[in-house]
Coordinates of C-alpha atoms in Angstrom, one line a residue:
Chain A
X163 CA -1.0 -7.8 -5.8
X164 CA -1.0 -7.8 -9.6
X165 CA -1.4 -4.0 -9.7
X166 CA 1.4 -3.6 -7.2
X167 CA 3.8 -5.8 -9.4
X168 CA 2.9 -4.1 -12.7
X169 CA 3.7 -0.8 -10.9
X170 CA 7.0 -2.1 -9.5
X171 CA 8.1 -3.3 -13.1
X172 CA 7.1 -0.1 -14.5
X173 CA 9.0 2.0 -12.0
X174 CA 12.1 0.0 -12.6
X175 CA 11.9 0.6 -16.3
X176 CA 11.3 4.4 -15.8
X177 CA 14.3 4.5 -13.4
X178 CA 16.7 2.8 -15.9
X179 CA 15.6 5.1 -18.8
X180 CA 16.1 8.2 -16.7
X181 CA 19.5 7.2 -15.4
X182 CA 20.7 6.7 -18.9
X183 CA 19.2 9.9 -20.1
X184 CA 20.9 11.8 -17.3
X185 CA 24.3 10.1 -17.7
X186 CA 24.4 11.1 -21.5
X187 CA 23.7 14.8 -20.6
X188 CA 26.3 14.8 -17.9
X189 CA 29.1 13.4 -20.1
X190 CA 29.5 16.4 -22.3
X191 CA 29.2 18.7 -19.1
X192 CA 32.1 16.8 -17.4
X193 CA 34.4 17.3 -20.4
X194 CA 33.2 21.0 -20.8
X195 CA 34.1 21.6 -17.1
X196 CA 37.5 20.1 -17.5
X197 CA 38.3 22.4 -20.5
X198 CA 37.3 25.6 -18.8
X199 CA 39.2 24.9 -15.7
X200 CA 42.2 23.5 -17.3
X201 CA 44.5 26.6 -17.0
X202 CA 43.5 27.2 -13.5
X203 CA 44.2 23.8 -12.6
X204 CA 47.7 23.9 -14.0
X205 CA 48.4 26.9 -12.0
X206 CA 47.2 25.4 -8.8
X207 CA 49.2 22.3 -9.5
X208 CA 52.4 24.2 -9.9
X209 CA 51.8 26.1 -6.7
X210 CA 51.1 22.9 -4.8
X211 CA 54.3 21.5 -6.2
X212 CA 56.2 24.5 -5.0
X213 CA 54.6 24.1 -1.7
X214 CA 55.5 20.5 -1.3
X215 CA 59.3 20.8 -2.2
X216 CA 60.7 23.4 0.1
X217 CA 64.5 24.0 -0.7
X218 CA 66.9 24.5 2.2
X219 CA 67.6 28.3 2.5
X220 CA 70.4 29.8 4.3
X221 CA 69.9 32.9 6.5
X222 CA 71.8 34.9 3.9
X223 CA 69.5 33.7 1.3
X224 CA 66.5 34.7 3.2
X225 CA 67.9 38.0 4.0
X226 CA 68.7 38.5 0.4
X227 CA 65.2 37.7 -1.0
X228 CA 63.3 40.5 0.8
X229 CA 66.1 42.9 -0.2
X230 CA 65.8 41.5 -3.7
X231 CA 62.1 41.8 -4.0
X232 CA 61.7 45.6 -3.7
X233 CA 64.1 46.3 -6.5
X234 CA 62.4 43.7 -8.8
X235 CA 59.0 45.3 -7.9
X236 CA 60.2 48.7 -8.5
X237 CA 61.6 47.6 -11.7
X238 CA 58.4 46.1 -12.8
X239 CA 56.5 49.2 -11.7
X240 CA 58.7 51.4 -13.8
X241 CA 58.3 49.1 -16.8
X242 CA 54.6 49.0 -16.6
X243 CA 53.6 52.6 -15.7
X244 CA 54.9 54.5 -19.0
X245 CA 53.3 51.7 -21.0
X246 CA 50.0 51.4 -19.4
X247 CA 49.3 54.8 -18.4
X248 CA 45.7 54.6 -19.6
X249 CA 44.9 51.8 -17.2
X250 CA 43.0 52.2 -14.0
X251 CA 44.7 51.5 -10.6
X252 CA 42.8 48.2 -10.2
X253 CA 43.9 46.9 -13.6
X254 CA 47.6 48.0 -12.7
X255 CA 47.2 46.0 -9.5
X256 CA 45.8 42.9 -11.3
X257 CA 48.6 43.2 -14.0
X258 CA 51.1 43.3 -11.2
X259 CA 49.5 40.4 -9.4
X260 CA 49.6 38.3 -12.6
X261 CA 53.1 39.1 -13.1
X262 CA 53.7 38.2 -9.4
X263 CA 52.0 34.9 -9.9
X264 CA 54.2 34.0 -12.9
X265 CA 57.1 35.7 -11.2
X266 CA 58.0 32.7 -9.2
X267 CA 58.3 30.5 -12.2
X268 CA 60.2 32.9 -14.5
X269 CA 62.5 34.2 -11.8
X270 CA 66.0 33.2 -12.4
X271 CA 67.0 33.6 -8.8
X272 CA 64.7 30.7 -7.9
X273 CA 67.1 28.2 -9.5
X274 CA 70.3 29.6 -8.4
X275 CA 72.6 27.0 -7.3
X276 CA 75.3 27.2 -4.6
X277 CA 78.6 25.7 -5.0
X278 CA 77.2 22.7 -3.0
X279 CA 74.7 22.1 -5.8
X280 CA 71.6 22.9 -3.6
X281 CA 68.5 24.5 -5.0
X282 CA 67.9 27.9 -3.4
X283 CA 64.5 29.1 -2.9
X284 CA 64.0 32.9 -2.9
X285 CA 60.2 33.2 -2.6
X286 CA 58.6 32.0 0.5
X287 CA 55.4 29.9 0.4
X288 CA 52.2 31.8 0.0
X289 CA 50.1 31.6 3.0
X290 CA 46.7 30.5 2.5
X291 CA 43.9 31.2 5.1
X292 CA 40.5 29.7 4.6
X293 CA 37.9 31.9 6.1
X294 CA 35.1 30.1 7.9
X295 CA 31.8 30.8 6.4
X296 CA 28.9 30.4 8.8
X297 CA 25.8 28.3 7.5
X298 CA 23.3 29.1 6.3
X299 CA 24.9 31.8 4.0
X300 CA 21.5 32.6 2.7
X301 CA 19.7 33.3 5.8
X302 CA 16.7 31.0 7.2
X303 CA 14.1 32.9 5.2
X304 CA 15.4 31.2 2.1
X305 CA 14.2 27.9 3.3
X306 CA 10.5 28.8 3.2
X307 CA 9.5 25.8 1.1
X308 CA 11.0 23.4 3.6
X309 CA 9.3 25.0 6.4
X310 CA 6.0 24.7 4.6
X311 CA 6.7 21.0 4.1
X312 CA 7.6 20.5 7.8
X313 CA 4.3 22.4 8.8
X314 CA 2.3 20.3 6.4
X315 CA 3.7 17.0 8.0
X316 CA 3.0 18.2 11.5
X317 CA -0.7 19.1 10.6
X318 CA -1.0 15.9 8.9
X319 CA 0.1 14.0 12.0
X320 CA -2.0 16.1 14.3
X321 CA -5.1 15.2 12.1
X322 CA -4.1 11.6 12.2
X323 CA -4.2 11.5 16.0
X324 CA -7.3 13.5 16.2
X325 CA -9.2 11.5 13.3
X326 CA -8.2 8.2 14.8
X327 CA -9.6 9.3 18.2
X328 CA -12.9 10.3 16.5
X329 CA -13.4 6.9 14.7
X330 CA -12.5 5.1 17.9
X331 CA -15.3 7.0 19.7
X332 CA -17.8 6.3 17.0
X333 CA -17.2 2.5 17.0
X334 CA -17.2 2.5 20.9
X335 CA -20.4 4.4 20.9
X336 CA -22.0 1.8 18.4
X337 CA -20.9 -1.2 20.2
X338 CA -21.9 0.1 23.6
X339 CA -25.4 1.1 22.4
X340 CA -26.1 -2.1 20.8
X341 CA -24.3 -4.4 23.0
X342 CA -27.4 -5.6 25.0
X343 CA -29.4 -6.5 21.9
X344 CA -26.4 -8.4 20.7
X345 CA -25.8 -10.1 24.0
X346 CA -29.5 -11.3 24.2
X347 CA -29.3 -13.0 20.8
X348 CA -25.8 -14.5 20.7
X349 CA -23.8 -16.7 22.9
X350 CA -20.5 -15.7 21.8
X351 CA -19.5 -12.1 20.9
X352 CA -16.1 -11.6 19.2
X353 CA -14.2 -14.5 17.5
X354 CA -12.3 -16.5 19.9
X355 CA -9.0 -17.9 19.2
X356 CA -9.6 -20.7 21.5
X357 CA -12.4 -23.0 20.3
X358 CA -13.4 -24.3 23.7
X359 CA -13.9 -20.7 24.8
X360 CA -17.6 -20.0 24.6
X361 CA -17.7 -16.5 25.8
X362 CA -15.5 -15.0 22.9
X363 CA -13.3 -12.0 23.3
X364 CA -16.4 -10.0 24.2
X365 CA -15.1 -6.9 22.3
X366 CA -14.9 -5.6 18.8
X367 CA -11.9 -6.2 16.5
X368 CA -10.1 -3.1 15.0
X369 CA -9.0 -4.0 11.5
X370 CA -7.7 -0.6 10.7
X371 CA -8.2 2.9 12.0
X372 CA -11.4 3.2 10.0
X373 CA -12.7 -0.4 9.8
X374 CA -14.1 -2.3 12.9
X375 CA -15.8 -5.5 13.2
X376 CA -17.3 -8.1 15.6
X377 CA -18.2 -11.8 14.9
X378 CA -21.3 -13.1 16.9
X379 CA -22.2 -16.7 16.9
X380 CA -24.5 -19.1 19.0
X381 CA -27.9 -18.6 17.8
X382 CA -30.8 -20.5 16.4
X383 CA -31.5 -20.1 12.7
X384 CA -28.1 -18.9 11.7
X385 CA -24.5 -19.8 11.9
X386 CA -23.4 -16.3 12.9
X387 CA -23.4 -12.6 12.2
X388 CA -20.6 -10.3 11.4
X389 CA -21.1 -6.5 12.2
X390 CA -18.7 -4.4 10.2
X391 CA -18.4 -0.4 10.6
X392 CA -16.6 1.0 7.6
X393 CA -16.0 4.7 8.8
X394 CA -14.6 7.6 6.9
X395 CA -10.9 7.8 7.0
X396 CA -10.9 10.8 9.4
X397 CA -7.3 10.0 10.2
X398 CA -6.0 10.8 6.6
X399 CA -6.2 14.4 5.8
X400 CA -5.9 13.5 2.0
X401 CA -9.2 11.5 2.3
X402 CA -11.0 14.3 4.2
X403 CA -10.0 16.7 1.4
X404 CA -11.2 14.2 -1.2
X405 CA -14.6 13.9 1.0
X406 CA -15.2 17.6 0.3
X407 CA -15.3 17.0 -3.5
X408 CA -16.8 13.5 -3.4
X409 CA -19.0 13.2 -0.3
X410 CA -19.1 9.6 1.5
X411 CA -20.8 8.3 4.5
X412 CA -19.9 6.0 7.3
X413 CA -21.3 2.5 6.3
X414 CA -22.7 -0.3 8.5
X415 CA -22.8 -3.8 7.1
X416 CA -24.3 -6.7 8.9
X417 CA -23.7 -10.2 7.3
X418 CA -25.7 -13.0 8.7
X419 CA -24.5 -16.4 7.6
X420 CA -27.3 -19.0 7.4
X421 CA -27.2 -22.8 7.6
X422 CA -28.6 -25.2 4.9
X423 CA -31.8 -25.8 7.0
X424 CA -32.2 -22.1 7.9
X425 CA -33.0 -20.9 4.5
X426 CA -34.6 -22.1 1.3
X427 CA -33.4 -21.4 -2.3
X428 CA -33.9 -17.7 -2.4
X429 CA -32.0 -15.0 -4.3
X430 CA -33.3 -11.5 -3.4
X431 CA -32.1 -8.0 -3.3
X432 CA -33.4 -4.6 -2.6
X433 CA -31.1 -1.6 -3.2
X434 CA -31.1 2.1 -4.2
X435 CA -30.7 2.6 -7.8
X436 CA -27.0 3.5 -7.6
X437 CA -26.1 0.6 -5.5
X438 CA -28.3 -1.8 -7.5
X439 CA -26.4 -0.9 -10.8
X440 CA -23.1 -1.7 -8.9
X441 CA -24.3 -4.9 -7.4
X442 CA -25.9 -6.3 -10.6
X443 CA -22.4 -5.9 -12.2
X444 CA -20.2 -7.2 -9.4
X445 CA -22.1 -10.0 -7.6
X446 CA -22.0 -13.3 -9.3
X447 CA -25.5 -14.7 -7.8
X448 CA -27.2 -11.6 -8.9
X449 CA -25.5 -11.8 -12.4
X450 CA -26.5 -15.3 -12.6
X451 CA -30.1 -15.5 -11.2
X452 CA -31.4 -11.8 -11.2
X453 CA -30.8 -10.2 -14.5
X454 CA -33.9 -8.0 -14.3
X455 CA -34.7 -5.1 -12.0
X456 CA -38.3 -4.0 -11.0
X457 CA -39.3 -0.8 -9.4
X458 CA -40.1 -1.2 -5.6
X459 CA -43.3 0.9 -6.0
X460 CA -44.9 -2.4 -7.1
X461 CA -44.4 -3.5 -3.5
X462 CA -45.4 -0.3 -1.9
X463 CA -42.0 0.7 -1.2
X464 CA -40.3 4.3 -2.0
X465 CA -39.5 5.0 -5.4
X466 CA -35.7 5.2 -4.8
X467 CA -35.4 1.4 -4.4
X468 CA -35.2 -1.3 -7.1
X469 CA -36.0 -5.0 -6.4
X470 CA -34.0 -7.8 -8.0
X471 CA -35.5 -11.3 -7.4
X472 CA -35.1 -14.8 -9.0
X473 CA -38.7 -15.7 -8.1
X474 CA -41.5 -13.3 -7.6
X475 CA -43.3 -15.4 -5.2
X476 CA -40.1 -15.2 -3.0
X477 CA -40.0 -11.4 -3.1
X478 CA -43.8 -11.3 -2.2
X479 CA -43.3 -13.5 0.8
X480 CA -40.1 -11.6 2.1
X481 CA -41.7 -8.1 1.6
X482 CA -44.6 -8.4 4.0
X483 CA -46.3 -5.5 5.6
X484 CA -43.9 -5.4 8.7
X485 CA -40.8 -5.4 6.4
X486 CA -42.1 -2.8 4.2
X487 CA -43.0 -0.5 7.2
X488 CA -39.3 -1.0 8.3
X489 CA -37.8 -0.2 5.1
X490 CA -40.0 2.9 4.5
X491 CA -39.0 4.1 7.9
X492 CA -35.3 3.8 7.3
X493 CA -35.4 4.5 3.6
X494 CA -32.8 7.2 4.1
X495 CA -30.4 4.8 5.8
X496 CA -30.8 1.7 3.7
X497 CA -28.2 1.1 0.9
X498 CA -29.1 -2.5 0.2
X499 CA -30.7 -5.6 1.5
X500 CA -29.5 -8.9 -0.1
X501 CA -30.7 -12.3 0.7
X502 CA -29.0 -15.3 -1.2
X503 CA -28.3 -19.0 -1.0
X504 CA -26.0 -18.9 -3.9
X505 CA -23.4 -16.4 -2.7
X506 CA -19.9 -17.1 -4.4
X507 CA -18.2 -13.7 -4.0
X508 CA -17.6 -11.0 -6.6
X509 CA -16.9 -11.2 -10.1
X510 CA -13.4 -9.5 -9.7
X511 CA -12.2 -11.9 -7.2
X512 CA -9.9 -14.7 -8.3
X513 CA -11.6 -17.9 -9.1
X514 CA -10.8 -20.9 -7.0
X515 CA -8.7 -23.5 -8.8
X516 CA -7.9 -27.3 -8.4
X517 CA -4.6 -28.7 -8.1
X518 CA -4.4 -28.9 -11.9
X519 CA -5.0 -25.3 -12.2
X520 CA -8.5 -25.7 -13.6
X521 CA -11.2 -23.4 -12.4
X522 CA -13.2 -25.1 -9.6
X523 CA -17.1 -24.5 -9.2
X524 CA -17.2 -22.2 -6.0
X525 CA -19.1 -23.4 -3.1
X526 CA -22.2 -21.3 -2.6
X527 CA -23.0 -20.0 0.9
X528 CA -26.2 -18.7 2.4
X529 CA -26.1 -15.0 3.6
X530 CA -28.4 -12.1 4.6
X531 CA -26.5 -8.8 4.1
X532 CA -27.9 -5.4 5.3
X533 CA -25.9 -2.4 4.2
X534 CA -26.7 1.1 5.8
X535 CA -25.3 4.5 5.3
X536 CA -25.0 6.2 8.5
X537 CA -25.9 9.8 8.8
X538 CA -22.9 10.6 11.1
X539 CA -21.3 13.8 10.7
X540 CA -17.5 14.4 9.8
X541 CA -16.7 15.2 13.3
X542 CA -18.9 12.3 14.7
X543 CA -20.6 14.3 17.3
X544 CA -24.1 13.1 16.6
X545 CA -23.3 9.3 16.6
X546 CA -25.1 8.7 19.9
X547 CA -28.3 9.9 18.5
X548 CA -27.9 8.0 15.2
X549 CA -27.3 4.8 16.8
X550 CA -30.1 5.1 19.3
X551 CA -32.5 5.9 16.4
X552 CA -31.0 2.7 14.5
X553 CA -31.9 0.3 17.3
X554 CA -35.3 -0.7 15.8
X555 CA -33.3 -1.7 12.6
X556 CA -31.4 -4.3 14.5
X557 CA -34.5 -5.8 15.9
X558 CA -35.8 -6.0 12.4
X559 CA -32.5 -7.8 11.3
X560 CA -33.3 -10.6 14.0
X561 CA -37.0 -10.8 12.9
X562 CA -35.8 -11.3 9.3
X563 CA -33.5 -14.1 10.4
X564 CA -36.3 -15.9 12.1
X565 CA -38.6 -15.3 9.2
X566 CA -36.3 -16.8 6.6
X567 CA -36.3 -20.0 8.6
X568 CA -40.1 -20.1 7.9
X569 CA -40.0 -18.9 4.1
X570 CA -40.5 -22.1 2.0
X571 CA -40.9 -21.9 -1.7
X572 CA -44.0 -23.9 -3.3
X573 CA -43.2 -27.0 -5.3
X574 CA -43.4 -25.0 -8.6
X575 CA -41.1 -22.3 -7.3
X576 CA -38.5 -25.0 -5.9
X577 CA -38.6 -26.7 -9.2
X578 CA -37.7 -23.5 -11.0
X579 CA -35.1 -22.6 -8.5
X580 CA -33.4 -26.0 -8.8
X581 CA -33.4 -25.9 -12.6
X582 CA -31.9 -22.3 -12.6
X583 CA -29.0 -23.8 -10.4
X584 CA -28.5 -26.8 -12.7
X585 CA -28.3 -24.3 -15.7
X586 CA -25.7 -22.2 -14.0
X587 CA -23.7 -25.3 -13.0
X588 CA -23.9 -26.7 -16.6
X589 CA -22.8 -23.3 -18.1
X590 CA -19.7 -23.2 -15.7
X591 CA -19.0 -26.9 -16.7
X592 CA -19.1 -26.0 -20.5
X593 CA -16.9 -23.1 -20.0
X594 CA -14.3 -24.9 -18.2
X595 CA -14.7 -28.2 -20.4
X596 CA -11.7 -27.3 -22.6
X597 CA -9.6 -26.7 -19.5
X598 CA -10.7 -29.8 -17.7
X599 CA -10.1 -32.1 -20.8
X600 CA -6.7 -30.7 -21.1
X601 CA -6.0 -31.3 -17.4
X602 CA -7.3 -34.8 -17.8
X603 CA -5.0 -35.7 -20.8
X604 CA -2.0 -34.2 -18.9
X605 CA -3.0 -36.5 -16.0
X606 CA -3.2 -39.4 -18.3
X607 CA 0.2 -38.6 -19.9
X608 CA 1.7 -38.4 -16.4
X609 CA 0.3 -41.8 -15.3
X610 CA 1.6 -43.4 -18.6
X611 CA 5.1 -41.9 -18.0
X612 CA 5.3 -43.2 -14.3
X613 CA 4.1 -46.6 -15.6
X614 CA 6.9 -46.6 -18.2
X615 CA 9.4 -45.6 -15.8
X616 CA 8.5 -48.3 -13.5
X617 CA 8.7 -50.9 -16.1
X618 CA 12.2 -49.7 -17.3
X619 CA 13.4 -49.8 -13.7
X620 CA 12.3 -53.5 -13.3
X621 CA 14.0 -54.4 -16.6
X622 CA 17.3 -52.7 -15.5
X623 CA 17.1 -54.5 -12.1
X624 CA 16.7 -58.0 -13.8
X625 CA 19.5 -57.3 -16.2
X626 CA 21.9 -56.4 -13.5
X627 CA 20.9 -59.6 -11.6
X628 CA 21.4 -61.7 -14.5
X629 CA 24.8 -60.3 -15.1
X630 CA 25.7 -60.8 -11.5
X631 CA 24.5 -64.5 -11.7
X632 CA 26.7 -65.1 -15.0
X633 CA 29.6 -63.6 -13.3
X634 CA 29.3 -65.8 -10.2
X635 CA 28.9 -68.9 -12.4
X636 CA 31.9 -68.1 -14.7
X637 CA 33.9 -67.6 -11.4
X638 CA 33.0 -70.8 -9.9
X639 CA 33.6 -72.6 -13.3
X640 CA 37.2 -71.1 -13.4
X641 CA 37.8 -72.0 -9.9
Chain B
X81 CA -32.0 -28.3 22.2
X82 CA -34.4 -27.1 24.9
X83 CA -35.9 -23.7 24.8
X84 CA -35.3 -21.5 27.8
X85 CA -36.9 -18.4 29.0
X86 CA -35.1 -15.2 29.2
X87 CA -33.6 -13.9 32.5
X88 CA -35.4 -10.6 32.2
X89 CA -38.6 -12.5 33.0
X90 CA -40.3 -12.1 29.7
X91 CA -42.0 -15.2 28.0
X92 CA -39.9 -14.7 24.9
X93 CA -37.8 -17.6 23.9
X94 CA -34.0 -17.2 24.4
X95 CA -32.5 -17.7 20.9
X96 CA -29.1 -18.5 22.2
X97 CA -27.5 -21.8 21.6
X98 CA -24.2 -23.0 22.7
X99 CA -24.0 -25.8 20.3
X100 CA -24.6 -23.3 17.3
X101 CA -21.3 -21.5 18.1
X102 CA -19.1 -21.3 14.9
X103 CA -15.7 -19.9 14.0
X104 CA -15.5 -16.7 11.8
X105 CA -15.0 -17.6 8.1
X106 CA -14.4 -14.6 5.6
X107 CA -17.4 -14.4 3.5
X108 CA -15.7 -13.1 0.5
X109 CA -17.2 -9.6 0.8
X110 CA -14.5 -7.5 2.5
X111 CA -13.9 -3.7 2.5
X112 CA -10.7 -3.8 0.5
X113 CA -8.4 -0.9 0.7
X114 CA -5.0 -0.9 -1.3
X115 CA -4.2 2.8 -0.6
X116 CA -1.3 1.6 1.8
X117 CA 0.2 -0.7 -0.8
X118 CA 0.1 1.9 -3.5
X119 CA 1.5 4.7 -1.3
X120 CA 4.4 2.5 -0.2
X121 CA 5.4 1.7 -3.8
X122 CA 4.9 5.4 -5.0
X123 CA 6.9 6.7 -1.8
X124 CA 9.8 4.2 -2.8
X125 CA 9.7 5.5 -6.2
X126 CA 9.9 9.1 -5.2
X127 CA 12.6 8.3 -2.8
X128 CA 14.7 6.7 -5.5
X129 CA 14.1 9.8 -7.8
X130 CA 15.1 12.0 -5.1
X131 CA 18.3 10.3 -4.3
X132 CA 19.4 9.6 -7.7
X133 CA 18.1 12.7 -9.6
X134 CA 18.9 15.0 -6.7
X135 CA 15.4 16.4 -6.7
X136 CA 14.6 17.6 -3.1
X137 CA 10.9 18.0 -3.7
X138 CA 10.7 14.2 -4.8
X139 CA 12.1 13.3 -1.4
X140 CA 9.7 15.6 0.5
X141 CA 6.7 14.0 -1.5
X142 CA 8.1 10.5 -0.5
X143 CA 7.7 11.5 3.1
X144 CA 4.1 12.4 2.5
X145 CA 3.4 9.2 0.7
X146 CA 4.9 7.3 3.9
X147 CA 2.6 9.2 6.1
X148 CA -0.4 8.4 4.0
X149 CA 0.4 4.7 3.7
X150 CA 0.8 4.6 7.4
X151 CA -2.5 6.2 8.1
X152 CA -4.3 3.9 5.7
X153 CA -2.6 0.8 6.9
X154 CA -4.4 -2.3 8.2
X155 CA -3.3 -4.0 11.4
X156 CA -2.7 -7.1 9.5
X157 CA -0.1 -5.2 7.5
X158 CA 3.6 -5.7 8.1
X159 CA 4.8 -2.9 10.2
X160 CA 8.4 -3.4 8.9
X161 CA 7.3 -2.3 5.3
X162 CA 5.8 1.0 6.7
X163 CA 9.0 1.5 8.8
X164 CA 11.4 0.9 6.0
X165 CA 9.2 3.2 3.7
X166 CA 9.5 6.0 6.3
X167 CA 13.4 5.4 6.7
X168 CA 13.8 5.4 3.0
X169 CA 12.1 8.7 2.4
X170 CA 13.9 10.5 5.5
X171 CA 17.1 9.2 4.3
X172 CA 16.4 10.6 0.7
X173 CA 15.6 14.0 2.4
X174 CA 18.8 13.9 4.5
X175 CA 21.1 12.8 1.6
X176 CA 19.8 15.4 -0.7
X177 CA 20.5 18.2 1.8
X178 CA 24.0 16.7 2.7
X179 CA 24.9 16.8 -0.9
X180 CA 23.6 20.2 -1.6
X181 CA 22.5 22.4 1.3
X182 CA 21.0 25.1 -0.8
X183 CA 17.0 25.6 -0.5
X184 CA 14.8 23.5 -2.5
X185 CA 13.8 24.5 -6.0
X186 CA 10.3 23.6 -6.9
X187 CA 9.8 21.7 -10.3
X188 CA 7.8 24.4 -12.0
X189 CA 9.6 27.5 -10.7
X190 CA 12.2 29.6 -13.0

């Protein structure tokens, strides 16, 4: 939202500057145009004036004018020919035309007056015929760029329909294949708008043409599970072209929210190196509690992975033999696995503030995140095969949910974890100390001001009462 | 809370619980995509340029931006904004050709 506001302001500034620049350019051109066309405009105005004021003509005059014309034309011809013998015929015609144009103005007969005093008009008004020019004048082949644009838009729209259908098919296939396992584990599938409804919508939710999700709830050991499918933007042609240069994959993210009693104080993450770099910079809990990255080979896992953990005993407990086997089997699919009891969102997110505008310590929540990169093709033809092969991973997710309930830190581990959390809280309080002190001072000042106002109001009221009583007394005394 | 057996007949414990049903709360980790917002702003800019500077290619690009914004839009987004972006870009194209019906000249052509 901030970015869009900035963009809008920048756009407004650019528009104003460009309009001013264009106006300055056009000012000179406007005057130049007037200068060039001045004579022509005068001529046309004279013609239009003549056309507007037709003088009454007698039949005799009308008869006379055609008779008179030839002699004047002849005279002109005789005059011109000997002088301009070197001219071509065209030039002669132009010269004649020019003289004809001005003839009506210079002709004395035009302003002959009768005895009645009426103005005679010898020259008939020129007939103007506007020829209709069919459009387009240039031919349709001149509009090749417009045709290209229209073809591009139609291709984009066809791709939109096709891409949308492909994504819909992939999402439908995913939820159909995994429906049984979800139904066996959760009471409610699909968030319901009616709280009393225990069944839920029993369908996934379409957030956009490439993002689908479903909330499942009603299970032991967890509050609920959100299954999110972030597919490639197959409906956007520009994204498809961009994908050719920067390949991306469909992503499946399963976010399991745990209850307070369902999970101990654990912050653990396993990710491939690229994802680990990104997570360690963006996730608040990993920044605060897991500053170091350890190679996953230490735990018998493929070398592409990296482990970030607050306590080594927690990572040893989580990465048991079964977990390691599943991770090794699905190593090509796993992007990251993240268990945390201190999840407060991303660093880039806007912090929560109190009524005074002071930053509030965010409430940590307990989550298990599983992020997978799906090996579906651009056309999505192999989605059924991919999702069938992925079914064991879903079973591993439920196994992990049940296991986290049993994972309990030792006394020493618990003490270390609590100490770390207290340190983080203290650091946050120090950071916001100045802001909180200022907010407290503002509140105190506000309170004092309100008390003063109340006292002033009481004083005013009592003064008015006293004055009223005095008036009453003086009246009764006078009476 | 009583544990019940599965209807399939296995001895596994049914993990489903009616009293554990919770409403969905956003976790703070969402797939954010601002393409639709950016494209609607850029589309409006190009429409304005196309109308005021009488540049036909700007108006055509505005239509493309509206199309991309529409394709990237979320269901939560207001449909009126996308519709108005489309209408603005189409009106820019129509007005440009009404004022000057000649073919479009590309920006870097002679």
